[in-house]
Short mmCIF file of C-alpha atoms and ligand atoms in Angstrom, two decimals:
data_model
loop_
_atom_site.label_atom_id
_atom_site.label_comp_id
_atom_site.label_asym_id
_atom_site.label_seq_id
_atom_site.Cartn_x
_atom_site.Cartn_y
_atom_site.Cartn_z
CA MET Y 1433 12.38 -59.42 141.39
CA LYS Y 1434 15.92 -57.71 141.31
CA VAL Y 1435 15.52 -54.01 141.28
CA LEU Y 1436 18.46 -51.62 141.17
CA VAL Y 1437 17.56 -48.00 142.55
CA THR Y 1438 20.14 -45.02 142.23
CA GLY Y 1439 19.95 -41.84 144.26
CA SER Y 1440 18.94 -43.85 147.13
CA THR Y 1441 20.05 -41.13 149.29
CA GLY Y 1442 17.85 -38.71 147.70
CA GLN Y 1443 14.25 -37.42 148.36
CA LEU Y 1444 12.34 -40.11 145.67
CA GLY Y 1445 15.19 -42.81 145.69
CA GLY Y 1446 14.98 -43.18 149.42
CA GLU Y 1447 11.28 -43.52 149.46
CA LEU Y 1448 11.26 -45.78 146.19
CA VAL Y 1449 13.64 -48.01 148.08
CA ARG Y 1450 11.08 -48.62 151.29
CA VAL Y 1451 8.25 -48.96 149.00
CA LEU Y 1452 9.77 -51.61 146.88
CA ALA Y 1453 11.47 -53.08 149.85
CA GLY Y 1454 8.03 -53.53 151.72
CA GLU Y 1455 7.10 -55.75 148.26
CA GLY Y 1456 9.38 -58.13 148.67
CA HIS Y 1457 11.69 -57.42 145.90
CA GLU Y 1458 15.62 -57.91 146.26
CA ILE Y 1459 16.84 -54.30 146.24
CA ILE Y 1460 20.47 -53.00 145.34
CA ALA Y 1461 20.73 -49.38 146.25
CA PRO Y 1462 24.41 -48.13 145.40
CA ASP Y 1463 25.18 -44.85 146.89
CA ARG Y 1464 27.59 -42.65 145.00
CA ARG Y 1465 30.76 -44.03 146.56
CA GLU Y 1466 30.05 -47.15 144.82
CA LEU Y 1467 28.42 -45.73 141.85
CA ASP Y 1468 29.42 -41.93 140.82
CA LEU Y 1469 27.67 -40.76 138.00
CA ALA Y 1470 30.21 -37.97 137.54
CA PHE Y 1471 32.19 -40.65 135.80
CA PRO Y 1472 29.98 -42.06 133.07
CA GLU Y 1473 32.89 -44.27 131.75
CA LYS Y 1474 32.75 -46.22 134.84
CA VAL Y 1475 28.95 -46.62 134.78
CA GLY Y 1476 28.37 -49.50 132.77
CA ASP Y 1477 30.75 -52.13 134.74
CA ALA Y 1478 28.99 -51.61 137.87
CA ILE Y 1479 25.63 -52.19 136.46
CA ARG Y 1480 26.64 -55.09 134.55
CA ALA Y 1481 28.07 -56.54 137.49
CA ARG Y 1482 24.70 -56.26 139.40
CA GLU Y 1483 22.38 -57.54 136.49
CA ALA Y 1484 19.23 -56.33 138.20
CA ASP Y 1485 15.92 -57.21 136.20
CA TRP Y 1486 15.06 -53.02 136.67
CA VAL Y 1487 17.18 -50.46 136.89
CA ILE Y 1488 15.42 -47.23 138.13
CA ASN Y 1489 17.43 -44.44 137.74
CA CYS Y 1490 16.42 -41.79 140.39
CA ALA Y 1491 19.94 -40.12 140.70
CA ALA Y 1492 20.44 -36.70 139.21
CA TYR Y 1493 22.23 -33.57 139.19
CA THR Y 1494 19.46 -31.72 140.58
CA GLN Y 1495 20.87 -27.99 141.54
CA VAL Y 1496 18.96 -26.19 139.03
CA ASP Y 1497 21.06 -22.79 139.76
CA GLN Y 1498 24.21 -24.29 140.09
CA ALA Y 1499 23.76 -26.46 136.95
CA GLU Y 1500 24.32 -23.10 135.15
CA ALA Y 1501 27.76 -22.60 136.56
CA GLU Y 1502 28.65 -26.23 136.15
CA PRO Y 1503 27.05 -27.60 133.00
CA GLU Y 1504 29.58 -30.24 132.17
CA LEU Y 1505 29.24 -31.94 135.13
CA ALA Y 1506 25.13 -31.68 134.95
CA TYR Y 1507 25.54 -33.38 131.56
CA ARG Y 1508 27.80 -35.94 132.56
CA VAL Y 1509 25.36 -36.87 135.41
CA ASN Y 1510 22.22 -36.19 133.61
CA ARG Y 1511 22.75 -37.04 129.87
CA ASP Y 1512 26.17 -39.38 129.69
CA SER Y 1513 25.62 -41.66 133.02
CA ALA Y 1514 21.80 -42.03 131.99
CA ALA Y 1515 23.55 -43.40 128.52
CA GLY Y 1516 26.02 -45.66 130.49
CA ILE Y 1517 23.05 -47.21 132.41
CA ALA Y 1518 20.90 -47.72 129.67
CA ARG Y 1519 23.75 -49.65 127.27
CA ALA Y 1520 24.76 -51.91 130.13
CA VAL Y 1521 21.18 -52.76 130.76
CA SER Y 1522 20.72 -53.16 126.79
CA ALA Y 1523 23.73 -55.68 127.19
CA TYR Y 1524 22.23 -57.97 129.40
CA GLY Y 1525 18.55 -57.74 128.52
CA GLY Y 1526 17.07 -55.75 131.78
CA ARG Y 1527 14.80 -53.15 131.89
CA MET Y 1528 15.17 -49.40 132.82
CA LEU Y 1529 13.04 -46.63 134.11
CA GLN Y 1530 14.50 -43.18 133.86
CA VAL Y 1531 13.16 -40.35 135.96
CA SER Y 1532 12.71 -37.05 134.23
CA THR Y 1533 11.36 -33.61 134.76
CA ASP Y 1534 8.46 -30.97 133.81
CA PHE Y 1535 11.61 -28.74 133.31
CA ILE Y 1536 12.20 -30.18 130.02
CA PHE Y 1537 9.39 -27.95 128.62
CA SER Y 1538 9.70 -24.26 128.24
CA GLY Y 1539 6.57 -23.11 130.28
CA LYS Y 1540 5.27 -20.96 127.09
CA GLN Y 1541 2.33 -23.37 127.01
CA SER Y 1542 -0.95 -22.67 128.76
CA CYS Y 1543 -2.57 -25.80 129.03
CA PRO Y 1544 -1.00 -29.21 130.58
CA TYR Y 1545 1.89 -30.86 128.57
CA THR Y 1546 1.08 -34.14 127.20
CA GLU Y 1547 3.79 -36.75 126.39
CA GLU Y 1548 3.64 -35.71 122.95
CA ASP Y 1549 4.25 -31.79 123.40
CA ARG Y 1550 7.57 -30.69 122.23
CA PRO Y 1551 10.41 -30.52 124.84
CA ASP Y 1552 12.08 -27.12 124.63
CA PRO Y 1553 14.11 -26.63 127.97
CA VAL Y 1554 14.94 -23.26 129.33
CA ASN Y 1555 18.06 -23.92 131.57
CA VAL Y 1556 20.92 -26.34 131.90
CA TYR Y 1557 19.41 -28.75 134.34
CA GLY Y 1558 16.07 -29.39 132.05
CA GLN Y 1559 18.33 -29.50 128.80
CA SER Y 1560 20.61 -32.15 130.50
CA LYS Y 1561 17.76 -34.37 131.55
CA TRP Y 1562 15.85 -33.79 128.43
CA GLU Y 1563 19.02 -34.96 126.29
CA GLY Y 1564 19.31 -37.83 129.03
CA GLU Y 1565 15.69 -39.19 128.04
CA ARG Y 1566 16.48 -39.06 124.33
CA VAL Y 1567 19.70 -41.09 124.55
CA VAL Y 1568 18.13 -43.72 126.66
CA ARG Y 1569 15.29 -44.09 124.55
CA GLU Y 1570 17.85 -44.33 121.52
CA ILE Y 1571 19.92 -46.93 123.35
CA LEU Y 1572 16.95 -48.84 125.04
CA PRO Y 1573 13.57 -47.98 122.69
CA GLY Y 1574 11.82 -50.20 125.55
CA ALA Y 1575 12.85 -48.14 128.32
CA LEU Y 1576 10.21 -46.44 130.88
CA ILE Y 1577 10.45 -42.53 131.12
CA LEU Y 1578 8.89 -41.15 134.07
CA ARG Y 1579 8.50 -37.37 134.04
CA THR Y 1580 7.22 -35.59 137.33
CA ALA Y 1581 7.53 -32.06 139.22
CA TRP Y 1582 7.89 -29.89 142.08
CA VAL Y 1583 9.16 -33.20 143.98
CA TYR Y 1584 8.87 -33.20 147.88
CA GLY Y 1585 8.99 -36.15 150.51
CA SER Y 1586 10.00 -36.51 154.12
CA ARG Y 1587 13.66 -37.17 153.23
CA GLY Y 1588 16.16 -34.55 152.09
CA ALA Y 1589 15.95 -31.11 151.53
CA ASN Y 1590 12.96 -29.59 149.71
CA PHE Y 1591 10.38 -26.74 149.47
CA VAL Y 1592 8.19 -28.10 152.36
CA ARG Y 1593 11.15 -28.15 155.04
CA THR Y 1594 12.24 -24.64 153.63
CA ILE Y 1595 8.93 -23.32 154.26
CA LEU Y 1596 8.43 -24.82 157.42
CA MET Y 1597 11.66 -23.84 158.88
CA ALA Y 1598 11.02 -20.23 157.62
CA ALA Y 1599 7.43 -20.18 159.00
CA ALA Y 1600 8.85 -21.08 162.67
CA SER Y 1601 11.32 -18.17 162.69
CA ARG Y 1602 9.92 -15.25 160.45
CA GLU Y 1603 6.76 -13.00 160.67
CA GLU Y 1604 6.41 -12.84 156.89
CA LEU Y 1605 7.20 -14.78 153.71
CA ARG Y 1606 7.62 -13.74 150.10
CA VAL Y 1607 6.97 -16.17 147.72
CA VAL Y 1608 6.62 -16.41 143.82
CA ASP Y 1609 3.18 -16.80 142.38
CA ASP Y 1610 3.91 -16.62 138.76
CA GLN Y 1611 5.22 -20.17 138.07
CA ILE Y 1612 2.68 -22.88 138.11
CA GLY Y 1613 2.93 -26.40 138.56
CA THR Y 1614 1.91 -29.44 140.63
CA PRO Y 1615 3.52 -30.37 144.10
CA SER Y 1616 4.16 -34.32 144.07
CA TRP Y 1617 5.03 -36.43 147.15
CA THR Y 1618 7.77 -39.29 146.88
CA ALA Y 1619 5.14 -41.63 148.35
CA ASP Y 1620 2.72 -41.42 145.31
CA ILE Y 1621 5.36 -41.00 142.70
CA SER Y 1622 6.77 -44.40 144.36
CA ARG Y 1623 3.61 -46.11 144.16
CA THR Y 1624 3.08 -44.92 140.84
CA ILE Y 1625 6.70 -46.66 139.61
CA GLN Y 1626 6.10 -49.72 141.31
CA ALA Y 1627 2.59 -50.09 139.33
CA LEU Y 1628 4.33 -49.13 136.09
CA ILE Y 1629 7.15 -51.78 136.69
CA ARG Y 1630 4.49 -54.52 138.12
CA GLY Y 1631 2.71 -53.85 134.25
CA ASP Y 1632 5.91 -53.89 132.61
CA ARG Y 1633 5.32 -50.65 131.03
CA GLN Y 1634 7.32 -48.84 128.60
CA GLY Y 1635 7.33 -45.53 126.70
CA VAL Y 1636 6.96 -41.92 128.38
CA TYR Y 1637 4.50 -41.53 131.33
CA HIS Y 1638 3.59 -38.00 133.04
CA PHE Y 1639 2.86 -38.19 136.49
CA THR Y 1640 2.20 -35.66 139.40
CA ASN Y 1641 -0.32 -35.17 142.50
CA GLU Y 1642 -3.79 -33.76 141.12
CA GLY Y 1643 -4.54 -30.07 140.94
CA VAL Y 1644 -2.39 -27.00 139.75
CA ALA Y 1645 -0.67 -24.60 142.37
CA SER Y 1646 1.93 -21.75 142.44
CA TRP Y 1647 4.91 -21.73 145.06
CA TYR Y 1648 2.92 -19.20 146.64
CA ASP Y 1649 -0.25 -21.26 146.90
CA PHE Y 1650 1.79 -24.22 147.86
CA ALA Y 1651 3.79 -22.17 150.72
CA CYS Y 1652 0.30 -21.02 151.95
CA ALA Y 1653 -1.10 -24.46 152.32
CA ILE Y 1654 2.45 -25.41 153.97
CA THR Y 1655 1.95 -23.14 156.62
CA SER Y 1656 -1.75 -23.70 157.33
CA LEU Y 1657 -1.75 -27.49 157.17
CA GLY Y 1658 1.74 -27.64 158.94
CA ALA Y 1659 0.27 -25.87 161.75
CA SER Y 1660 -3.08 -27.71 161.77
CA VAL Y 1661 -0.87 -31.00 162.56
CA GLY Y 1662 1.73 -29.15 164.98
CA PHE Y 1663 4.58 -27.58 163.37
CA PRO Y 1664 5.42 -24.13 165.13
CA VAL Y 1665 4.62 -21.53 162.79
CA VAL Y 1666 5.05 -17.79 163.62
CA ALA Y 1667 4.55 -16.59 160.33
CA ARG Y 1668 1.38 -14.11 160.05
CA ARG Y 1669 1.60 -13.35 156.55
CA VAL Y 1670 2.78 -15.32 153.35
CA LEU Y 1671 2.97 -12.68 150.46
CA PRO Y 1672 2.97 -13.33 146.89
CA ILE Y 1673 5.59 -12.05 144.61
CA PRO Y 1674 6.76 -11.88 141.10
CA SER Y 1675 9.75 -14.16 140.01
CA ALA Y 1676 11.34 -10.70 138.65
CA ASP Y 1677 11.44 -9.78 142.79
CA TYR Y 1678 13.51 -13.26 143.44
CA PRO Y 1679 16.01 -13.38 140.79
CA THR Y 1680 17.66 -17.11 140.49
CA GLN Y 1681 20.94 -18.11 137.98
CA ALA Y 1682 18.35 -20.31 136.09
CA ILE Y 1683 14.91 -19.61 134.46
CA ARG Y 1684 12.50 -21.43 135.18
CA PRO Y 1685 9.22 -22.57 133.36
CA ARG Y 1686 6.53 -20.29 133.98
CA PHE Y 1687 3.95 -23.04 133.46
CA SER Y 1688 4.77 -26.53 134.10
CA VAL Y 1689 1.82 -28.51 134.64
CA LEU Y 1690 1.96 -32.39 133.29
CA ASP Y 1691 -0.95 -33.88 131.64
CA LYS Y 1692 -1.72 -37.12 133.39
CA GLN Y 1693 -4.50 -38.70 131.22
CA LYS Y 1694 -2.36 -41.51 129.89
CA ILE Y 1695 -1.48 -42.95 133.26
CA ARG Y 1696 -4.49 -42.41 134.97
CA THR Y 1697 -6.16 -45.63 133.57
CA LEU Y 1698 -3.07 -47.57 134.36
CA LEU Y 1699 -2.82 -46.73 138.32
CA PRO Y 1700 -4.93 -49.11 140.78
CA ALA Y 1701 -6.29 -45.99 142.60
CA PRO Y 1702 -7.32 -42.32 141.85
CA ILE Y 1703 -4.34 -40.07 141.94
CA PRO Y 1704 -4.37 -38.00 145.27
CA HIS Y 1705 -4.81 -34.03 145.15
CA TRP Y 1706 -1.51 -32.47 146.01
CA ARG Y 1707 -3.35 -30.81 149.35
CA GLU Y 1708 -4.47 -34.05 150.49
CA SER Y 1709 -0.78 -35.81 149.95
CA LEU Y 1710 0.92 -32.60 151.35
CA HIS Y 1711 -1.38 -32.96 154.71
CA ALA Y 1712 -0.38 -36.77 154.74
CA MET Y 1713 3.27 -36.01 154.43
CA LEU Y 1714 3.02 -33.03 156.78
CA LYS Y 1715 1.56 -35.87 159.39
CA GLU Y 1716 4.08 -38.38 158.73
CA LEU Y 1717 6.78 -35.74 159.16
CA TYR Y 1718 5.59 -34.43 162.27
CA GLN Y 1719 5.09 -37.87 164.17
CA CYS Y 1720 8.65 -38.79 162.50
CA GLU Y 1721 10.17 -35.87 163.83
CA GLU Y 1722 8.36 -36.18 167.45
CA SER Y 1723 9.07 -39.53 168.02
CA SER Y 1724 13.06 -39.16 167.02
N1 NAP F 2179 13.27 -32.26 143.07
C1 NAP F 2179 12.50 -32.10 142.06
O1 NAP F 2179 11.67 -31.00 142.36
C2 NAP F 2179 12.17 -32.70 140.93
C3 NAP F 2179 11.29 -32.66 140.04
C4 NAP F 2179 11.03 -33.11 138.91
C5 NAP F 2179 11.98 -34.39 138.66
N2 NAP F 2179 13.01 -34.60 139.58
C6 NAP F 2179 13.76 -35.86 139.04
O2 NAP F 2179 13.57 -36.93 140.17
C7 NAP F 2179 14.54 -37.53 140.39
C8 NAP F 2179 14.90 -37.65 141.89
O3 NAP F 2179 15.37 -36.08 142.28
P1 NAP F 2179 15.33 -35.89 144.01
O4 NAP F 2179 14.41 -34.80 144.10
O5 NAP F 2179 14.81 -37.11 144.73
O6 NAP F 2179 16.64 -35.54 143.82
P2 NAP F 2179 17.75 -35.21 145.23
O7 NAP F 2179 16.74 -35.53 146.44
O8 NAP F 2179 18.51 -33.97 144.80
O9 NAP F 2179 18.48 -36.59 145.13
C9 NAP F 2179 19.57 -36.67 143.98
C10 NAP F 2179 19.98 -37.88 144.26
O10 NAP F 2179 21.20 -38.16 143.28
C11 NAP F 2179 22.19 -38.48 143.60
N3 NAP F 2179 23.35 -38.13 143.01
C12 NAP F 2179 23.84 -36.83 142.44
N4 NAP F 2179 24.96 -36.53 141.82
C13 NAP F 2179 25.35 -38.05 141.84
C14 NAP F 2179 26.49 -38.40 141.04
N5 NAP F 2179 27.54 -37.59 140.77
N6 NAP F 2179 26.69 -40.20 141.55
C15 NAP F 2179 25.62 -40.46 142.24
N7 NAP F 2179 24.57 -40.44 142.64
C16 NAP F 2179 24.38 -38.77 142.65
C17 NAP F 2179 22.59 -37.80 144.93
O11 NAP F 2179 23.41 -38.77 145.87
P3 NAP F 2179 24.25 -37.93 146.83
O12 NAP F 2179 23.20 -37.97 148.40
O13 NAP F 2179 25.43 -38.45 147.19
O14 NAP F 2179 24.06 -36.37 146.46
C18 NAP F 2179 20.94 -38.33 145.57
O15 NAP F 2179 20.89 -39.65 146.08
C19 NAP F 2179 15.68 -36.96 139.64
O16 NAP F 2179 15.84 -37.57 138.31
C20 NAP F 2179 14.88 -35.79 139.21
O17 NAP F 2179 15.77 -34.90 138.02
C21 NAP F 2179 12.97 -33.81 140.45
#
């Protein structure tokens, strides 16, 4: 099968290319120079020219705070170019998977969000991703939408690498404890995408690792598991703080746990708990850094 993956220089796209290539698919992974989603009007030709069986759109404007200052660019990338991809895929009869986010929800709910819950984003990034989902499904009703959350992997910048760096040099870390979600490893998300395209699925699905955490819980696990696999950790204390003590440009949902009931039955194996996957990722990252 020919699979086109956008965003292959990012965390998820990079891992997905590795996983799908290992399964013997022909992978096309245009980077930003070959397919710039800031120019939605040019996206169609580039997608049609490749005629991939599946187009998996992992590329996105993901700078949540910066999006508040440049909403036009966020909408061009996350909504208009997603629409351009969907139109092109629809024209030649291909399939499309659009990656989306827990940030389409307001976070005002106190039980996990299902695929049927009403999106109500609280920031520009979340709104641009939600509108991206909507236009993709309008243009291509058979599209597959995969919403995930709190993504980390061994490629690219993410919370795990930030905490590891801070913990190597600072005695005390302060991390917000009133935003609740689920950390999700790119390797697990990629295996899930693999299973969904194998099963030729359509519609909206939620996927994260199992379990629930605050950023504070996540940081504590990174420092303790990180130290156990060999990363240098001088931090002696990780302190919980409220979001009010860590102001950011964009408001973030307080609670964005995703309900995974719908996807669980489709997957070939149980979804790992976030701590188990974090441990596996840290071991992989440590070995990688040791051997380079
Ligand atoms: N990160 C999270 O916590 C999180 C949570 C939930 C959902 N998601 C979703 O998961 C998907 C993957 O996220 P990620 O964490 O892997 O993102 P990431 O590491 O920030 O990577 C983003 C990718 O998009 C590409 N990109 C950005 N602007 C582009 C443009 N104008 N033209 C072409 N490519 C462009 C980047 O290319 P360059 O390398 O050239 O910049 C990079 O390859 C996204 O749909 C995101 O919305 C992420």
